[in-house]
XYZ file of C-alpha atoms in Angstrom:
320
model
C 88.160 70.223 221.019
C 85.531 69.066 223.499
C 81.786 68.846 223.046
C 79.665 71.524 221.316
C 79.851 73.790 224.338
C 83.583 73.689 225.036
C 86.922 74.138 223.320
C 90.558 74.015 224.364
C 93.094 76.724 223.570
C 96.816 76.260 224.027
C 99.572 78.835 224.274
C 101.512 77.592 221.261
C 103.958 80.528 221.193
C 104.979 80.505 224.849
C 107.927 78.124 224.552
C 108.152 74.565 225.860
C 105.755 75.160 228.766
C 102.223 74.908 227.378
C 99.212 76.353 229.145
C 95.878 74.815 228.211
C 92.695 76.775 228.846
C 89.252 75.226 228.457
C 86.755 77.686 227.048
C 83.004 77.142 227.328
C 80.921 78.769 224.637
C 78.028 80.852 225.865
C 74.772 78.885 226.061
C 71.770 79.872 224.005
C 71.960 82.444 221.239
C 73.069 86.005 220.656
C 71.492 88.541 218.295
C 73.205 91.502 216.666
C 71.671 94.498 214.927
C 74.224 95.639 212.322
C 73.423 98.935 210.564
C 73.624 99.929 206.933
C 76.484 102.282 206.167
C 77.497 104.786 203.526
C 81.214 105.181 202.861
C 83.339 107.900 201.247
C 80.659 110.612 201.676
C 82.121 112.389 198.657
C 85.688 113.481 199.433
C 86.534 110.949 202.171
C 87.500 108.073 199.890
C 88.211 104.871 201.867
C 88.259 106.860 205.121
C 84.911 108.417 206.061
C 81.653 106.614 206.761
C 78.205 107.068 208.250
C 75.923 104.533 209.969
C 72.250 104.557 208.963
C 69.225 103.330 210.899
C 68.439 100.303 208.745
C 69.708 97.111 210.342
C 70.275 93.496 209.469
C 69.355 91.287 212.426
C 71.447 88.144 212.813
C 71.064 85.476 215.495
C 73.758 82.833 216.064
C 74.327 79.874 218.356
C 76.639 76.889 218.707
C 74.860 73.946 217.074
C 74.565 70.882 219.293
C 74.589 68.521 216.300
C 77.962 69.863 215.129
C 76.566 70.998 211.771
C 76.366 74.490 210.286
C 73.083 75.753 208.844
C 72.022 79.270 207.834
C 68.495 80.605 207.341
C 68.157 83.838 205.345
C 64.987 85.950 205.452
C 64.496 89.116 203.409
C 67.251 90.532 201.188
C 69.267 87.754 199.557
C 66.863 84.952 200.499
C 67.251 82.126 198.012
C 70.503 83.623 196.701
C 72.943 83.674 199.605
C 74.609 80.398 200.697
C 73.214 78.477 203.651
C 76.448 76.775 204.752
C 80.031 77.501 205.829
C 80.552 79.741 202.776
C 78.067 82.341 204.034
C 79.928 85.580 204.792
C 78.675 85.771 208.387
C 79.932 82.237 209.058
C 83.286 82.988 207.407
C 83.689 86.075 209.607
C 82.767 84.035 212.680
C 85.337 81.365 211.802
C 88.017 84.032 211.318
C 87.200 85.533 214.707
C 87.104 82.176 216.481
C 90.501 81.478 214.903
C 91.816 84.728 216.356
C 90.644 83.507 219.754
C 92.132 80.043 219.254
C 88.825 78.169 219.393
C 86.389 76.671 216.878
C 82.935 75.217 217.552
C 82.122 72.281 215.293
C 78.823 73.654 214.055
C 76.927 76.937 214.027
C 73.295 77.911 213.618
C 72.367 81.265 212.085
C 69.192 83.132 211.270
C 69.702 86.267 209.176
C 66.894 88.785 208.782
C 68.341 91.008 206.064
C 66.956 94.502 205.517
C 69.968 96.198 203.915
C 69.761 96.077 200.092
C 72.442 93.796 198.663
C 75.173 95.175 196.373
C 73.816 98.730 196.402
C 76.618 100.633 198.141
C 74.956 100.491 201.560
C 77.417 98.241 203.365
C 75.602 94.890 203.252
C 78.884 92.960 203.243
C 80.284 95.035 206.101
C 77.113 94.373 208.099
C 77.556 90.640 207.520
C 81.211 90.758 208.567
C 80.403 92.896 211.596
C 77.665 90.453 212.573
C 80.049 87.518 212.305
C 82.849 89.139 214.298
C 80.639 90.430 217.105
C 78.588 87.235 217.409
C 81.677 85.028 217.557
C 83.122 87.298 220.219
C 79.914 87.105 222.255
C 79.687 83.314 221.989
C 83.337 83.002 223.068
C 82.817 85.098 226.172
C 83.370 88.652 224.928
C 87.166 88.703 225.228
C 87.709 91.092 222.316
C 87.483 94.862 222.614
C 85.641 96.947 220.045
C 89.054 98.037 218.725
C 89.941 94.357 218.245
C 86.696 93.858 216.343
C 87.486 96.802 214.052
C 90.912 95.326 213.341
C 89.593 91.835 212.568
C 86.613 93.021 210.524
C 88.775 95.488 208.602
C 91.183 92.698 207.709
C 88.345 90.529 206.415
C 86.709 93.330 204.413
C 89.992 94.717 203.081
C 89.154 98.360 203.814
C 87.604 99.807 206.981
C 85.452 102.683 205.698
C 82.161 100.735 206.023
C 83.295 98.498 208.869
C 84.033 101.466 211.140
C 80.551 103.053 211.167
C 78.901 99.635 211.352
C 80.836 98.774 214.515
C 81.094 102.224 216.096
C 77.993 104.020 214.809
C 77.550 107.644 213.776
C 80.175 109.371 211.642
C 83.561 107.672 211.570
C 87.094 108.284 210.376
C 89.032 105.098 209.621
C 92.626 104.410 208.712
C 95.006 101.473 208.425
C 98.431 101.216 210.030
C 100.941 98.429 210.600
C 98.776 96.802 213.273
C 95.634 96.867 211.132
C 92.505 98.990 210.845
C 91.654 101.661 213.382
C 88.792 104.127 213.643
C 87.227 106.880 215.701
C 83.571 107.918 215.899
C 82.360 111.504 216.100
C 78.902 112.838 217.011
C 76.693 114.007 214.148
C 74.741 117.262 214.229
C 71.181 116.480 215.351
C 69.532 118.131 212.346
C 71.238 115.852 209.808
C 68.827 113.198 208.527
C 70.150 111.542 205.356
C 68.088 110.301 202.430
C 69.261 107.304 200.406
C 68.082 106.742 196.839
C 68.280 103.028 196.012
C 67.971 101.709 192.438
C 66.671 98.329 191.324
C 70.006 97.448 189.712
C 72.997 96.141 191.638
C 76.629 97.184 191.498
C 79.950 95.502 192.179
C 82.588 97.196 194.324
C 85.350 95.419 192.387
C 84.145 96.939 189.109
C 83.907 100.395 190.667
C 87.446 100.132 192.037
C 88.757 98.943 188.675
C 87.602 102.234 187.143
C 89.975 104.265 189.330
C 93.381 105.388 188.026
C 96.604 104.296 189.706
C 97.603 107.928 190.332
C 95.796 111.260 190.542
C 96.979 114.869 190.107
C 98.480 116.458 193.215
C 95.976 119.310 192.952
C 93.058 116.873 193.117
C 94.511 115.135 196.171
C 94.963 118.493 197.902
C 91.417 119.516 196.958
C 89.956 116.370 198.508
C 92.051 116.659 201.654
C 90.569 120.091 202.255
C 87.022 118.987 201.499
C 87.315 115.900 203.740
C 88.461 118.089 206.630
C 85.613 120.511 205.948
C 83.128 117.630 205.831
C 84.167 116.550 209.321
C 83.358 120.050 210.552
C 80.077 120.175 208.604
C 78.755 116.834 209.826
C 79.622 117.457 213.456
C 78.219 120.952 213.808
C 78.035 123.099 210.673
C 75.548 121.424 208.285
C 75.244 124.643 206.296
C 78.621 123.771 204.764
C 77.625 120.283 203.594
C 77.196 121.196 199.924
C 80.732 122.558 199.529
C 82.130 119.879 201.845
C 80.850 116.999 199.687
C 82.708 118.012 196.518
C 85.049 115.308 195.212
C 87.726 114.877 192.549
C 89.186 111.471 193.462
C 86.638 108.798 192.578
C 83.097 109.746 191.566
C 84.035 111.274 188.224
C 86.093 108.243 187.219
C 83.211 105.907 188.070
C 80.457 107.889 186.354
C 80.667 106.068 183.012
C 80.025 102.738 184.743
C 76.851 103.951 186.478
C 75.382 106.792 184.378
C 71.990 106.787 186.139
C 73.715 107.265 189.490
C 75.890 110.090 188.172
C 72.837 111.755 186.631
C 70.871 111.632 189.888
C 73.795 113.053 191.875
C 74.035 115.903 189.345
C 70.263 116.482 189.445
C 70.253 116.682 193.234
C 73.267 118.966 193.380
C 71.676 121.280 190.813
C 68.792 121.513 193.295
C 71.256 122.520 196.023
C 71.365 119.141 197.777
C 74.627 117.778 199.236
C 74.406 114.535 197.250
C 77.137 111.937 196.678
C 77.514 108.368 195.480
C 76.930 106.045 198.430
C 80.043 103.913 198.780
C 80.903 102.344 195.433
C 77.310 102.841 194.265
C 74.899 102.575 192.689
C 72.847 104.148 195.524
C 72.935 107.903 196.091
C 73.205 109.576 199.504
C 71.761 113.032 200.210
C 73.142 114.570 203.398
C 71.046 117.737 203.274
C 67.248 117.992 202.919
C 65.746 117.026 199.566
C 63.256 119.624 198.246
C 59.592 118.716 198.618
C 58.272 117.264 195.394
C 61.681 116.242 194.072
C 61.224 113.310 191.686
C 64.143 110.981 191.070
C 62.220 109.083 188.403
C 63.001 105.625 187.079
C 63.286 102.781 189.567
C 64.756 104.842 192.414
C 63.299 104.347 195.885
C 63.974 107.063 198.466
C 64.512 106.192 202.140
C 64.981 108.920 204.753
C 66.946 107.385 207.618
C 68.243 108.591 210.947
C 71.932 108.362 211.734
C 72.509 105.164 213.729
C 74.487 105.978 216.871
C 76.364 103.535 219.067
C 77.265 100.908 216.483
C 76.366 97.235 216.187
C 74.330 96.065 219.172
C 74.639 92.548 220.550
C 72.158 91.099 223.023
C 71.136 87.716 224.365
C 68.793 86.095 221.881
C 66.708 82.974 221.466
C 67.426 79.926 219.340
C 64.657 79.856 216.698
C 62.329 76.900 216.530
């Protein structure tokens, strides 16, 4: 590898004739706005997701001193690592590895607005930031489909990654070649509300509560509701209440987050299309919440627009 602005990539799988390409990293910095996301949306377990207009803002550059340093402002400040173990850096390293290059050091400034460990896709935003910033610094050789594949591999499931990268309402799946996704337009009148608690949740614990198998009737029920939800979100919001019914995951997880389950039930009793946001503990309401509705406790309600277009990368400025 050359100096901090260059790297060499060889064609190691092309047989005895090697082709060496010198790659110059982009000068200066790049900034990405990576949106919060809500996955599952009730029946669409591990497949459906929605991007929300609350963004983490991450700026990255190749460090001239060859060292990696991370500054975190906002959510997670003082808690998240400030070195190579930071999730954004790990995602950048994975992406650089895919491209066959590695800068010696990286500088990052993370302005975090997405609540951590609340079921709003904070880890997917970090991974998306890392993948897109590495791609930008290396000259933008990856397509958005490539970014979905790489980010989905890092995250392990693409339901949050897809809306973060593509924006709007997304359907994601995994095949032999990795994660894939499509984005669909959302009906203009849909403006979700997210109820965020003070307590945190762990996706691993929520997944551990799920059974290894489910009844065939429940699987068929959810398949129908997931298809209906696609129709409701893209043009028939009057069907959102019925379309957000679920039998695959929320009931099994209720004992581990009783306050979340109670709020979902309270909202649905009021006629609101409410679901657990991702693995929880936040709650997502896809239809309007009645005026004067009181969630009580430590819940904070945020009404957010749907974030269209996906993660946005632009030329930035090195802080300092």
